[in-house]
Each structure stands twice: as structure tokens, then as C-alpha cells.
């Protein structure tokens, strides 16, 4: 059963992955809170450590090219256990979308529309998201390349504007904190931006046929673009804010406020606002799409367009119940969330892969796939 | 036809929704309802434990101001309001309550602290300023030699809004050296450093009645958030030069009756710290500067080539002396205003852990070596002075 009939190319997929990762680059305060001005070190470590994880996702995609992840679970674990795990994944996708919806609401509330009820920006976001989801993955992915390029330009321009205020000695000293802090940070990055890429296993059936080599290229190309932006943004913020980095809820916003290149080029936080709104909107759209497809898969229907509205409303109603305040949201992102996400992002995909190998799945291999090396 | 109609209805409904959502009426502010803040000063209040806040705002509706006394040369160009309370929040609430307009913080140009408050400590008064999204971290801060409110009520002939004057003045000074314009974020970074002593410019209001002036009066030296001493304007020069990145600054060098005004086009300083065998610190400052001659008096006996060499030596000595004098003052105050401790902590993190507890002792024993290389490639429109010309006849 193919729920969304539209198809995307490998390149579009790559830019979706890149943009999805970039969206975490602007909300780095939970990282800075742990390793402070050494927050760039865990990112560098994670760039290396995430290679096996991304390879695992890529392999699952290559092994089951016609199936989304919920279908894979059904096949590997059987219909009953597969459905139970599938339900938990639906919860995971919807929660992820809701958490990001909170972020966009918080951002609007504490920065530019302080007196406007939080409901207004989130409602607008959900409306546009649902509209996009109803048009399928092709429409969503079409913007990813443009958005990724705009994000690269925004990061590049912000570096040029802030260059006169950067002090790269702020990156020093290194490894002065207890080892557990680095472990915690590495775990956070592995789960919060990197591990979230597991959601892309839901779009597998919409991909045009790729060889394993192409899959590797597009997965790692996207991850490289995303992680480089994450690292560069973090380095920029540390170089500008130094030891004060961890004090701020949105370090990128504060850094861009410090731009001072004459009267005309000062206080450029609007750049951050544009970038954050664009990135979070895209992320929520992808998550809403994935949640909708997952719900459709669970109920065995292909009418996902009608479900999109319901899922959108569900995400919107669910979001305010998650955290009583942004402080608890931040603390949870630092302490609890990485542990809750780990089974969904690392353990279950790994177990699925191992079981699939043991059970020699997929059994019904099409001749085209048969030739491919996994 | 049916599909077309459906599409038209959808577009119409969407546009109607956009009207509701995109107007952003909750956060709308009309300029008539705003008091555009140009400066804010915090002082110790007469009641013990309380602070006094003075806010200066631009009067955009001249003659239709809210409450408060007006400053400026009878033109009502500024509105100055005062409030006293336990905290900044209490004071700002009082200011808002007593005014028909809302204070708009976005365009604030300067934050001032009276010297008495600075001596008591200013950390606790920074929280609101850092927390509030409307307040900006890039706004410069300064200490007023006297009460902070004096600077905001000063009637300057140059500019009616003293807040604006100070903002522009610090911006102009920062073109000479970034150290002259201390932003709130710079102060906070130094505070978080723990051991390094923050430094903030001091200003002083001089003159009487309608002929007042605001002058730079050195730098306030802090230990943590409390002011513990000051550098004079002359001592400040050494502080500025020791950080490098100095442009378009004038110095005067003299030798007996001979005197020369020199214009520093650029001055860079490479700072290096190394550990000494005895556990102390060696600091090396390598300064390179390009200077031009702006004025010459005397030097009658000299010919232009030897004069330039001589002036280079004099400039090198002068720069070295300025920094050495400033360093001695800092040692006397036991305040590492140069941030040498930060350099040590970055370069030798392990040794720093052991050293930071006794930094005061280490700082007083620092071995400072200064190498200065000055180059004078030009002498302006004339080479030798008229006095030299007379001697050559």
C-alpha cells in the first residue's frame, strides 16, 4: 500500500535532510548550558559518531525501498508487535512535531510578538503546514533546496556582519569540564538533531529508485551540509558571546543583535527571525507529514489528505500540554528527552536491522533490488 | 465551472483569514504613545537600600509631554523622569504609571551608573536589562563621576539630548579603540571571567546652568561588580594601547625643548603569556605601529632623515612608558584590567586551576616585557618645520 503517490528525487531528499538538521542549529542553548563555550567539541565528536547511525538509516532504506518504516516494522516484527511498535512511533512523530511547534510559539512570544497570544503564530503555522502536507511530499521537498541555500546565505552573511566582533580565543580552553558533560552533550546531539533523521525512513516509498551508492551519497551529503551549518553557527555564537553564551535562551538572536557596522548595518536580528521561522516551519511540515502518513499507515488508509487536518489539530492541542514552561522544556531537552528518544532513534532501528538480517528479510525481492548490494 | 468556483471561494476565505492573522494588532504601537528612551541612569537613593532611576526620553510631541520635568534649552526636546524603588522593575513601573506614554527601550543610547552605586556593586541591577528582550546588550555603559542623573539632566549646548550625545560620543571613541566603548555584553563577559577586572569609562559633567559639558574622566576599575579604583585619562592611554587595534589616535612626545605631535594611524599589539620557571608569569607585548608626524616644535639641529629615526625612538619610548605606567597602577589596585588571567586560563588550563586562587600574588609579580616597533612613513604636507628651515639657512 503506497499512501502518498508523489515521488521525490535523491537530491530533493538530500536537501530535506540538510534543512531538517539545520533547523536545530538555531536552538543551541540547551547545548551551551552543559558544555558552555566548549559546546563545539561535542558537535565535532558527533559528526564522526553519527556516521554509523546514518549508515544504519541508509541501509534500512536500501533494504526496504518500497516500504515506509511502519511497514518495515510490520514485516520484521509481525503484524501484532509491529503495530504496537508502530503506535509508539506515531506518538514519537506527533510529539516531535508538537515540541517544535512549542519552539516556534516560544520564539514568537519572547522575541517579536510579545503581546500576541501564543496561539496565533502556532495556528498560522499549523494551517500552512496542513495545507502543505495535503499536497504531498513533492511540494514539501520542492522548497527544501531553496530554503537550504537561503540558510547557507543567511549564515554566511551573519558571519561577515559579526566578523569584527569574533574572538576565536573564546573557543579555548578545551576539555576542562568533567567527561560526563561531554558524554551528555554528545548524547543530546546524537538524539536531538541526528537521531531525529529516523523520520525520513517514513518517506522511503516516495523516493525515486536509487542505487545503494546514490543513497549513501544523498544521506551523507545532506547530513554533512546540516552538521556543518550546526557547527559553524555554534562557532560563530561562541566567538561572539564567549563565556556569556550559556546565559541566553537564543544565543544566535543575541549575537545578531550585536551587529554594528555603521548605522545602516546594525541590529540584524531580523535575519535570525527569518531563518528560524523558515527552518522551524519546514521542520514542523516534514514532521506533520510523517505523522500523517504514519497515522494513515496505522489505520490502513490512503486518504492521508483528510487525516492531515486531524493530525494538525492533534499536534496543536497536544503541544501546550507537554511542558508548563520554556525552562522545563529546556531542562527536559538536556536530561530526559535524549533517553526517551534513544529507543526510537537508535535501539529499535538497530534491532530491526539485526532481526531483518537474521530472518533474511525482505523476502519478496524484486529483480531490480536483487542486484543491489546492501 | 464548479471547480473554478470552489477555488475562488477558497482563495476568498484564505484572504479573509489573512486579514485577521497578519495585522498583528496585539503588538501594534503608535509613535504618539511612546516615550523614546535615550538614556537611563541608576543611582543610590536617599532611602537606604533603594535605587533611584532617571530616564531621559526624546520629546517627539514637543509641548505635549507627559509628566516629569523637561530638560534642554527651553525647547522641550527631552523629557527627564525620576523614580525611586527597591529594584529597577519597581522604578520602571513607577515611571510608566506616572506617564501618559509608554517607555520604549529599543533606542536607548546609554546606561549610566552613579559612582556611589558603582562602588556598592551593580550586578543585581543588570538582571532586568539582560532579561528584557527590548533592552539591548550592545548599548554602552558608563560611570558618572557624581550622580548618574547629572549627566541626563545636563543642558549641553552641543546637543539637547545628552543621552544621544553620549551614545554618539562613545561610538566615535570606539573608532579609536573598541576599549573606549564598553557595552553591557563586554562587562558581563569580564564579570563571568571571574578573575579579570572589568573596566568602564567614567564621564564627568562640568560647567554650570546652561553651559554644561560632559567630559571623559578616565576609566573605572572594578573588582567583580564593585568599583575599586580608577585610571586617569593619561593612564587610560596605556590601557588602550596594550590591547592594540588602535586607530587615528594622537600622542605627544617630547625631549627637553623639542616636542612632536604624532598621529597613530594604526597600532597593533600581539599579546603572549608564558609560564616562568619559578611559577610566575611572563607577559610579552609586541607592538607595531604606523605613525605620521602631525606637529613639530624644536628639533632645530636635526636633518629630516635622522629626525624621523629619532621620532620613532621617542614614540617607542612613549608607548612603552604609557603601558608600563598603566600596568603599575593596575598592580597597585590589584586589578587585572588587561585580562592576562584569561590568556593564562586559555593557554595553560591545567596550571590555571592551581594558579587562580593565588592570582593576586602572581599578578603583582608579572614580568612584563614590551617591544615596540614604530614606523613613520610620512610627515604630512611638509617635511621639516619652519624652525628647522630657519636653522638650515
XYZ file of C-alpha atoms in Angstrom:
767
model
C 0.000 0.000 0.000
C 1.509 3.292 -1.108
C -0.068 6.171 0.770
C 1.452 9.168 -0.996
C 1.818 8.566 -4.732
C 4.132 11.550 -5.352
C 7.848 10.984 -5.799
C 10.968 12.937 -4.910
C 14.454 12.742 -6.317
C 17.576 11.867 -4.365
C 18.747 15.467 -4.478
C 15.482 16.734 -3.044
C 15.823 14.163 -0.281
C 19.372 15.331 0.416
C 18.266 18.933 0.808
C 15.393 17.853 3.048
C 17.858 16.071 5.340
C 20.193 19.081 5.308
C 17.461 21.567 6.074
C 15.973 19.369 8.767
C 19.344 19.252 10.555
C 19.947 22.973 10.074
C 16.757 23.733 11.962
C 18.454 22.568 15.154
C 21.352 24.943 14.585
C 19.441 27.946 15.823
C 18.264 26.459 19.088
C 21.599 25.613 20.614
C 21.005 26.980 24.085
C 20.419 23.547 25.607
C 23.860 22.510 24.364
C 25.537 25.670 25.595
C 24.003 25.135 29.023
C 26.049 21.977 29.516
C 29.453 22.446 27.906
C 29.296 26.269 27.704
C 31.910 27.702 25.358
C 33.168 24.191 24.630
C 29.822 23.250 23.050
C 31.512 22.944 19.656
C 33.556 19.936 20.808
C 30.581 17.524 21.137
C 29.390 18.614 17.676
C 32.735 17.668 16.161
C 32.675 14.336 18.026
C 29.116 13.710 16.846
C 29.977 14.341 13.219
C 32.156 11.236 13.486
C 29.954 9.226 15.857
C 26.789 9.687 13.782
C 28.283 8.058 10.696
C 27.234 4.506 11.775
C 23.767 5.757 12.756
C 23.204 7.460 9.405
C 24.569 4.357 7.688
C 22.001 2.290 9.599
C 19.148 4.502 8.355
C 20.511 4.419 4.835
C 20.790 0.614 4.963
C 17.194 0.187 6.180
C 16.101 2.444 3.329
C 18.055 0.388 0.798
C 16.832 -2.923 2.239
C 13.164 -1.953 2.068
C 12.894 0.533 -0.815
C 9.145 0.101 -1.268
C 8.180 0.306 2.386
C 7.886 3.054 4.936
C 9.263 2.355 8.395
C 5.916 1.271 9.861
C 5.559 -1.282 7.065
C 9.102 -2.447 7.776
C 8.195 -2.917 11.444
C 5.146 -4.968 10.419
C 7.288 -7.169 8.246
C 10.118 -7.640 10.706
C 8.182 -7.999 13.980
C 4.939 -9.431 12.635
C 1.575 -7.661 12.460
C 0.845 -7.513 16.221
C 4.182 -6.469 17.688
C 4.852 -4.390 14.585
C 1.599 -2.469 15.123
C 2.364 -1.898 18.812
C 5.796 -0.506 17.963
C 4.147 1.426 15.118
C 1.749 3.111 17.560
C 4.689 4.168 19.706
C 6.375 5.633 16.612
C 3.201 7.593 15.778
C 3.373 9.036 19.297
C 7.064 9.815 18.738
C 6.417 11.641 15.441
C 3.488 13.648 16.806
C 5.420 14.545 19.966
C 8.368 15.687 17.903
C 6.087 17.897 15.809
C 4.429 19.268 18.960
C 7.784 20.046 20.598
C 8.883 22.016 17.544
C 5.539 23.801 17.483
C 6.236 24.870 21.080
C 9.604 26.202 19.905
C 8.039 28.380 17.235
C 5.461 29.659 19.734
C 8.135 30.392 22.360
C 10.312 32.119 19.823
C 7.497 34.407 18.675
C 6.446 35.099 22.256
C 9.844 36.049 23.654
C 11.096 37.987 20.673
C 8.870 39.859 18.276
C 5.198 39.375 19.055
C 5.368 39.507 22.827
C 1.797 40.578 23.389
C 0.207 38.345 20.771
C -1.228 35.138 22.214
C 0.985 32.138 21.501
C -1.955 30.506 19.768
C -1.835 32.913 16.813
C 1.635 32.128 15.377
C 1.225 28.409 16.101
C -2.231 28.313 14.499
C -0.943 30.064 11.365
C 1.981 27.652 11.262
C -0.279 24.598 11.602
C -2.693 25.904 8.947
C 0.063 26.374 6.382
C 1.668 23.080 7.425
C -1.562 21.127 6.931
C -2.060 22.804 3.579
C 1.451 21.789 2.527
C 1.010 18.214 3.801
C -2.191 17.827 1.765
C -0.131 18.497 -1.362
C 2.211 15.635 -0.606
C 5.938 15.189 -0.134
C 6.761 16.557 -3.577
C 5.533 20.047 -2.695
C 7.258 19.986 0.706
C 10.580 18.835 -0.704
C 10.451 21.303 -3.596
C 11.187 24.141 -1.172
C 13.954 22.350 0.693
C 16.673 23.178 -1.842
C 15.730 26.855 -1.924
C 15.458 27.026 1.867
C 18.818 25.271 2.335
C 20.530 27.732 0.012
C 18.856 30.684 1.765
C 20.008 29.297 5.121
C 23.589 28.981 3.835
C 23.423 32.597 2.656
C 21.974 33.770 5.978
C 24.702 32.001 7.980
C 27.372 33.361 5.600
C 26.057 36.933 5.820
C 25.784 36.748 9.606
C 29.426 35.655 9.848
C 30.546 38.561 7.661
C 28.488 41.017 9.727
C 29.817 39.695 13.026
C 33.398 39.079 11.961
C 34.672 42.253 13.633
C 33.281 41.027 16.953
C 34.563 37.493 16.848
C 37.271 36.420 19.235
C 38.309 32.894 18.364
C 40.268 32.523 21.596
C 36.805 32.171 23.172
C 36.880 28.602 21.859
C 39.656 27.890 24.365
C 40.431 26.207 26.685
C 39.300 22.739 25.675
C 38.401 19.670 27.740
C 38.330 21.481 31.067
C 34.980 20.065 32.152
C 34.102 16.676 33.634
C 33.961 13.928 30.987
C 30.308 13.217 31.795
C 29.339 16.662 30.471
C 30.813 15.854 27.052
C 29.095 12.459 27.076
C 25.790 14.158 27.881
C 26.265 16.728 25.093
C 27.292 14.089 22.569
C 24.197 12.071 23.503
C 21.971 15.141 23.079
C 23.308 15.936 19.612
C 23.174 12.289 18.613
C 19.496 12.130 19.531
C 18.085 15.606 19.033
C 19.264 16.665 15.612
C 20.914 13.481 14.239
C 18.630 10.761 15.560
C 15.548 12.684 14.502
C 16.529 11.827 10.932
C 14.891 8.442 11.592
C 11.656 10.129 10.479
C 12.972 10.082 6.906
C 12.513 6.308 6.890
C 8.813 7.130 6.524
C 9.353 8.751 3.110
C 11.224 5.788 1.589
C 8.376 4.701 -0.740
C 8.219 8.215 -2.202
C 11.857 8.152 -3.298
C 12.713 7.610 -6.902
C 14.740 4.417 -7.293
C 18.263 4.934 -6.020
C 21.251 2.658 -6.108
C 22.844 1.958 -2.693
C 25.697 4.190 -3.720
C 23.327 7.045 -4.503
C 21.534 6.504 -1.213
C 24.832 6.788 0.640
C 25.720 9.910 -1.310
C 22.440 11.683 -0.625
C 22.142 10.655 3.030
C 25.681 11.691 3.887
C 25.567 14.768 1.634
C 22.512 16.026 3.495
C 23.934 15.222 6.921
C 27.253 16.898 6.048
C 25.508 20.109 4.938
C 23.344 20.139 8.048
C 26.099 19.385 10.546
C 28.474 21.921 9.010
C 25.876 24.652 9.469
C 25.254 23.496 13.060
C 28.978 23.629 13.798
C 29.568 26.962 12.062
C 26.614 28.619 13.831
C 27.849 27.346 17.177
C 31.415 28.530 16.494
C 30.080 31.947 15.471
C 27.986 32.301 18.632
C 30.841 31.184 20.908
C 33.315 33.501 19.185
C 30.953 36.454 19.656
C 29.416 35.775 23.070
C 32.269 33.920 24.780
C 31.557 32.966 28.361
C 28.141 34.644 28.246
C 26.897 32.143 25.640
C 25.084 29.875 28.083
C 23.151 32.737 29.663
C 20.869 33.277 26.698
C 17.812 31.347 25.574
C 18.501 32.194 21.920
C 22.265 32.813 21.556
C 22.013 33.312 17.782
C 19.475 36.081 18.220
C 21.618 37.866 20.814
C 24.727 37.521 18.632
C 22.992 39.067 15.623
C 21.689 41.897 17.771
C 25.298 42.859 18.385
C 25.967 43.524 14.692
C 27.373 47.002 14.422
C 28.753 48.013 11.060
C 27.789 51.643 10.945
C 24.270 52.985 11.340
C 22.758 51.050 8.464
C 24.051 47.600 9.331
C 23.249 47.159 12.966
C 20.845 45.045 15.000
C 20.333 42.440 12.327
C 18.273 40.029 14.403
C 15.620 40.066 11.708
C 17.945 37.729 9.792
C 17.724 35.286 12.677
C 13.945 35.680 12.792
C 13.583 34.910 9.093
C 15.894 31.924 9.342
C 14.264 30.492 12.447
C 10.698 30.926 11.155
C 11.678 29.300 7.853
C 13.578 26.424 9.443
C 11.040 25.587 12.107
C 8.137 25.845 9.679
C 9.832 23.378 7.351
C 10.693 21.021 10.186
C 7.136 21.057 11.508
C 5.804 20.478 7.993
C 8.014 17.423 7.500
C 7.088 16.099 10.955
C 3.394 16.733 10.362
C 3.640 14.938 7.014
C 5.406 11.969 8.584
C 2.865 11.835 11.434
C 0.001 11.916 8.936
C 1.499 9.131 6.816
C 2.142 7.092 9.961
C -1.448 7.514 11.167
C -2.734 6.619 7.672
C -0.490 3.548 7.663
C -1.700 2.515 11.100
C -5.347 2.729 10.055
C -4.650 1.184 6.656
C -5.987 4.068 4.609
C -4.567 6.019 1.686
C -6.776 9.066 2.365
C -3.974 10.897 4.133
C -5.069 14.315 2.887
C -8.159 14.222 5.090
C -6.093 12.948 8.017
C -3.663 15.881 7.707
C -6.180 18.297 9.233
C -6.885 15.964 12.133
C -3.193 15.366 12.800
C -2.576 19.123 12.589
C -5.279 19.802 15.172
C -3.962 16.973 17.340
C -0.426 18.390 17.276
C -1.747 21.825 18.102
C -3.850 20.565 21.013
C -1.056 18.304 22.265
C 1.738 20.901 22.227
C 0.577 23.072 25.165
C 0.199 20.007 27.391
C 3.846 18.942 27.070
C 5.699 21.487 29.208
C 4.442 24.046 31.694
C 7.259 26.467 30.838
C 10.154 27.007 28.453
C 12.586 26.394 31.347
C 11.213 22.879 31.874
C 11.288 22.374 28.110
C 14.991 23.261 28.078
C 15.834 21.085 31.091
C 13.902 18.189 29.600
C 15.811 18.568 26.307
C 19.059 18.360 28.287
C 18.203 15.492 30.600
C 15.150 13.348 29.811
C 14.403 13.648 26.096
C 17.678 12.120 24.830
C 16.932 8.973 26.857
C 13.300 8.720 25.709
C 14.304 9.261 22.085
C 17.182 6.774 22.123
C 14.998 3.618 21.688
C 13.128 5.177 18.754
C 16.170 6.577 17.022
C 18.922 4.103 17.745
C 17.830 0.895 19.517
C 14.701 -0.035 17.539
C 16.174 0.722 14.083
C 19.258 -1.300 15.064
C 17.159 -4.192 16.381
C 15.009 -4.050 13.256
C 18.093 -4.263 11.070
C 19.533 -7.184 13.066
C 16.220 -9.094 13.037
C 15.767 -8.391 9.323
C 19.211 -9.828 8.688
C 18.561 -12.880 10.891
C 15.180 -13.507 9.273
C 16.720 -12.813 5.838
C 14.220 -10.101 5.051
C 12.952 -8.705 2.765
C 11.759 -11.993 1.326
C 9.939 -10.815 -1.772
C 12.758 -9.060 -3.536
C 12.114 -7.501 -6.895
C 14.711 -8.344 -9.542
C 15.896 -4.749 -9.670
C 16.640 -4.703 -5.983
C 18.145 -8.149 -6.018
C 21.134 -6.891 -7.928
C 21.822 -4.168 -5.409
C 24.271 -4.699 -2.683
C 23.029 -3.916 0.759
C -17.003 25.722 -13.599
C -17.778 24.133 -10.244
C -14.065 23.599 -9.541
C -13.313 27.166 -10.544
C -15.980 28.494 -8.161
C -14.690 26.289 -5.364
C -11.197 27.620 -5.909
C -12.379 31.215 -5.877
C -14.288 30.660 -2.618
C -11.194 29.034 -1.056
C -8.972 31.947 -2.069
C -11.526 34.423 -0.741
C -11.759 32.609 2.597
C -7.985 32.403 2.893
C -7.543 36.085 2.161
C -10.192 36.897 4.760
C -8.279 34.817 7.293
C -5.028 36.535 6.407
C -6.600 39.902 7.194
C -7.275 38.642 10.700
C -3.924 36.969 11.240
C -1.424 39.224 9.538
C -2.367 42.547 11.036
C -0.530 41.794 14.284
C -2.749 44.199 16.179
C -1.740 42.897 19.604
C 1.751 44.281 19.315
C 0.905 47.446 17.439
C 2.306 50.642 18.916
C 1.606 54.114 17.708
C 4.509 56.520 17.937
C 2.380 59.099 19.755
C 2.027 56.710 22.684
C 5.750 56.109 23.014
C 8.423 57.824 25.006
C 11.596 57.037 23.107
C 14.209 56.450 25.789
C 17.601 57.982 25.002
C 19.383 57.341 28.281
C 18.869 55.772 31.669
C 20.824 56.374 34.877
C 20.864 54.411 38.114
C 21.868 55.962 41.416
C 21.773 55.240 45.095
C 18.551 56.695 46.543
C 18.319 58.731 49.707
C 16.469 55.855 51.378
C 18.978 53.158 52.292
C 18.763 50.032 50.154
C 16.771 51.740 47.397
C 17.821 52.891 43.967
C 16.876 55.945 42.009
C 16.284 55.683 38.264
C 16.437 58.642 35.931
C 15.154 58.182 32.397
C 15.708 60.625 29.584
C 13.377 60.444 26.604
C 13.127 62.341 23.356
C 10.097 64.565 23.297
C 8.545 63.753 19.955
C 5.410 65.743 20.758
C 7.053 68.966 21.770
C 4.836 70.825 24.164
C 2.605 67.808 24.727
C 4.833 65.896 27.084
C 3.630 63.595 29.799
C 4.624 64.114 33.370
C 8.163 64.776 34.503
C 10.453 67.721 34.284
C 11.785 68.794 30.960
C 15.402 69.378 30.087
C 17.078 71.055 27.111
C 17.345 74.680 26.261
C 13.722 75.544 26.777
C 12.893 73.650 23.621
C 11.326 70.729 25.466
C 13.402 68.364 23.370
C 13.979 65.997 26.228
C 11.821 64.659 28.997
C 13.547 63.566 32.171
C 11.683 61.398 34.634
C 12.760 60.034 38.002
C 11.586 57.245 40.211
C 12.794 55.573 43.389
C 12.236 51.987 44.384
C 13.662 48.729 45.689
C 14.528 47.451 42.230
C 14.719 48.531 38.617
C 11.344 46.890 37.969
C 9.725 48.907 40.756
C 11.228 52.122 39.376
C 10.177 51.426 35.790
C 6.668 50.546 36.953
C 6.523 53.882 38.743
C 7.764 55.721 35.657
C 5.151 54.009 33.486
C 2.402 54.687 35.996
C 3.200 58.386 36.183
C 3.374 58.897 32.451
C 0.684 59.016 29.814
C 3.085 57.363 27.386
C 4.933 54.043 27.388
C 8.715 53.958 27.656
C 10.267 52.487 24.513
C 13.642 50.906 25.317
C 14.717 49.908 21.812
C 16.558 53.131 21.004
C 18.259 53.695 24.322
C 21.737 55.122 23.709
C 23.451 54.902 27.075
C 23.218 53.295 30.512
C 24.780 55.250 33.342
C 25.618 54.397 36.928
C 26.386 56.916 39.630
C 29.785 56.419 41.231
C 28.304 55.630 44.663
C 26.158 52.841 43.233
C 29.157 51.544 41.260
C 31.132 51.312 44.496
C 28.316 49.335 46.112
C 28.029 46.929 43.167
C 25.931 46.912 40.009
C 25.460 43.206 39.267
C 21.974 42.935 40.731
C 20.753 45.868 38.667
C 21.784 44.239 35.394
C 19.326 41.354 35.533
C 16.315 43.190 34.129
C 18.405 44.824 31.427
C 19.767 41.458 30.311
C 16.461 39.623 30.611
C 14.229 42.074 28.808
C 14.044 41.409 25.076
C 13.543 45.113 24.415
C 16.706 46.121 26.232
C 19.862 45.813 24.153
C 23.169 44.339 25.203
C 25.138 46.448 22.745
C 24.233 49.732 24.462
C 27.344 51.308 26.033
C 27.612 51.733 29.781
C 29.460 54.430 31.713
C 30.059 55.585 35.261
C 29.242 59.187 36.124
C 31.688 60.930 38.420
C 28.941 62.121 40.764
C 25.313 61.105 40.330
C 24.165 59.441 37.126
C 21.181 61.727 36.845
C 23.522 64.727 36.456
C 24.509 63.505 33.006
C 20.924 63.095 31.865
C 19.770 66.459 33.174
C 22.852 68.247 31.808
C 21.982 71.116 29.471
C 24.508 70.772 26.705
C 24.957 73.454 24.122
C 26.084 70.887 21.547
C 23.063 68.596 21.709
C 19.916 68.929 23.830
C 19.641 65.186 24.424
C 22.665 64.231 26.500
C 21.856 60.515 26.073
C 22.156 60.875 22.330
C 25.334 62.916 22.741
C 26.924 60.234 24.894
C 25.854 57.457 22.523
C 27.421 59.292 19.574
C 30.499 60.193 21.569
C 31.235 56.612 22.609
C 30.605 55.455 19.036
C 33.187 57.994 17.823
C 35.637 56.936 20.551
C 35.258 53.296 19.579
C 36.700 54.202 16.168
C 39.955 54.928 18.040
C 39.791 51.790 20.156
C 36.970 49.346 20.918
C 38.072 49.547 24.579
C 36.655 53.069 24.828
C 33.113 51.840 24.248
C 32.229 49.227 26.854
C 28.954 47.517 26.035
C 26.905 45.676 28.598
C 27.861 42.359 26.973
C 31.580 43.236 27.325
C 31.129 43.975 31.008
C 29.159 40.756 31.541
C 31.821 38.695 29.747
C 34.500 40.131 32.038
C 32.311 39.517 35.092
C 31.840 35.879 34.089
C 35.584 35.552 33.644
C 35.836 35.758 37.409
C 39.406 36.932 37.813
C 39.764 39.658 35.171
C 38.834 43.139 36.367
C 36.079 44.846 34.347
C 36.700 48.420 33.256
C 34.064 51.032 32.388
C 34.595 54.612 31.142
C 33.942 57.456 33.558
C 32.299 60.699 32.452
C 32.013 63.955 34.359
C 29.583 66.828 33.989
C 31.301 70.201 34.184
C 30.148 73.813 33.912
C 27.070 75.459 35.292
C 23.490 76.174 34.282
C 23.130 76.416 30.528
C 26.797 75.954 29.684
C 27.410 72.431 30.760
C 29.749 69.925 29.181
C 30.286 66.205 29.535
C 33.916 65.159 29.605
C 35.692 61.818 29.657
C 37.307 61.316 33.052
C 39.238 58.074 32.762
C 38.149 54.545 33.473
C 36.525 52.931 36.492
C 38.216 49.727 37.619
C 36.055 47.007 39.118
C 36.627 44.021 41.276
C 33.761 41.705 40.410
C 30.892 44.230 40.171
C 32.216 46.808 42.632
C 34.247 49.812 41.598
C 37.544 49.777 43.470
C 39.555 52.479 41.753
C 40.086 54.463 38.622
C 42.509 55.259 35.856
C 43.060 58.855 34.859
C 42.732 59.871 31.204
C 46.523 59.638 30.882
C 46.671 56.178 32.456
C 43.804 55.074 30.230
C 46.034 55.601 27.184
C 48.347 52.801 28.329
C 45.341 50.538 28.866
C 44.030 51.254 25.358
C 47.419 50.765 23.700
C 48.034 47.455 25.465
C 45.060 45.887 23.642
C 46.161 47.065 20.187
C 43.614 47.712 17.428
C 44.129 51.454 17.919
C 43.474 53.797 15.017
C 43.659 57.552 14.473
C 44.974 58.489 17.882
C 47.321 61.360 18.712
C 50.212 61.270 21.152
C 52.697 63.947 22.106
C 56.373 63.102 22.591
C 58.951 65.475 23.959
C 62.656 65.677 24.627
C 63.694 68.780 26.523
C 62.579 71.782 24.455
C 61.706 69.616 21.474
C 58.151 68.456 21.129
C 56.322 66.491 18.443
C 52.694 65.640 17.918
C 52.354 62.200 16.379
C 49.305 60.676 14.794
C 48.992 56.924 15.270
C 47.450 55.636 12.046
C 47.396 52.041 13.237
C 48.716 50.252 16.287
C 48.564 46.513 16.776
C 49.608 44.563 19.799
C 50.451 40.882 19.924
C 49.995 39.601 23.462
C 51.631 36.450 24.705
C 51.823 34.821 28.116
C 54.341 32.192 29.140
C 54.971 30.358 32.382
C 58.184 31.198 34.191
C 60.371 28.582 35.819
C 59.547 29.957 39.267
C 55.789 29.552 38.725
C 55.239 33.173 37.769
C 54.025 34.635 34.503
C 55.928 36.374 31.750
C 53.815 38.671 29.551
C 55.193 39.874 26.233
C 53.548 42.682 24.338
C 54.854 43.148 20.794
C 53.565 46.391 19.415
C 53.825 47.535 15.822
C 52.589 50.942 14.839
C 52.437 53.205 11.823
C 52.653 56.837 12.813
C 52.688 60.148 10.966
C 54.028 63.484 12.107
C 51.272 65.979 12.869
C 53.218 68.776 14.593
C 56.858 69.654 15.302
C 58.369 72.153 17.709
C 62.140 72.468 18.055
C 64.436 69.780 16.630
C 66.377 72.671 15.047
C 69.666 70.796 14.958
C 68.345 67.833 13.103
C 68.070 66.903 9.476
C 64.903 65.143 8.238
C 66.271 61.557 7.909
C 67.794 61.499 11.384
C 64.740 63.302 12.780
C 62.389 60.540 11.670
C 64.594 57.899 13.265
C 64.748 59.999 16.425
C 60.976 60.478 16.481
C 60.458 56.747 16.020
C 62.590 56.114 19.087
C 60.764 58.762 21.088
C 57.384 57.301 20.076
C 58.538 53.798 21.006
C 59.650 55.035 24.429
C 56.418 56.968 24.933
C 54.194 53.978 24.100
C 56.270 51.750 26.350
C 56.070 54.227 29.224
C 52.310 54.682 28.874
C 51.731 50.942 29.150
C 54.228 50.490 31.981
C 52.638 53.328 33.987
C 49.169 51.886 33.500
C 50.407 48.422 34.451
C 51.874 49.806 37.690
C 48.531 51.414 38.571
C 46.729 48.137 37.858
C 49.197 46.291 40.111
C 48.641 48.857 42.854
C 44.884 48.337 42.544
C 45.426 44.560 42.389
C 43.154 44.502 39.355
C 43.970 42.550 36.203
C 42.370 45.029 33.808
C 44.413 43.655 30.893
C 42.827 40.218 31.051
C 46.180 38.418 31.387
C 44.462 35.851 33.628
C 42.068 34.978 30.795
C 45.025 34.428 28.482
C 46.689 32.154 31.046
C 43.460 30.193 31.608
C 43.150 29.586 27.866
C 46.768 28.717 27.226
C 47.551 26.802 30.412
C 44.195 25.461 31.677
C 45.771 22.867 33.999
C 48.209 25.284 35.634
C 45.462 27.888 35.808
C 43.365 25.727 38.122
C 46.162 25.803 40.644
C 47.080 29.432 39.956
C 43.698 31.143 40.047
C 43.438 31.051 43.833
C 46.696 32.984 44.132
C 46.272 35.157 41.017
C 46.556 38.328 43.053
C 50.051 37.272 44.121
C 51.007 36.146 40.586
C 49.699 39.378 39.039
C 51.785 41.532 41.352
C 54.865 39.582 40.244
C 54.228 39.544 36.472
C 57.289 40.076 34.349
C 56.080 42.466 31.631
C 58.215 42.890 28.541
C 57.178 45.393 25.894
C 58.709 45.556 22.439
C 57.578 48.485 20.350
C 58.328 48.994 16.685
C 57.190 52.326 15.309
C 57.437 53.296 11.653
C 56.976 56.849 10.430
C 56.468 56.657 6.677
C 55.123 60.179 6.196
C 55.449 63.654 7.598
C 52.336 65.355 6.247
C 52.401 68.147 3.656
C 55.761 69.489 4.830
C 58.936 67.648 5.785
C 60.855 69.981 8.088
C 59.279 72.632 10.312
C 59.754 76.367 9.764
C 62.064 76.407 12.787
C 64.249 73.724 11.169
C 64.148 75.613 7.865
C 65.489 78.772 9.558
C 68.336 76.802 11.091
C 69.299 75.270 7.746
C 69.811 78.692 6.092
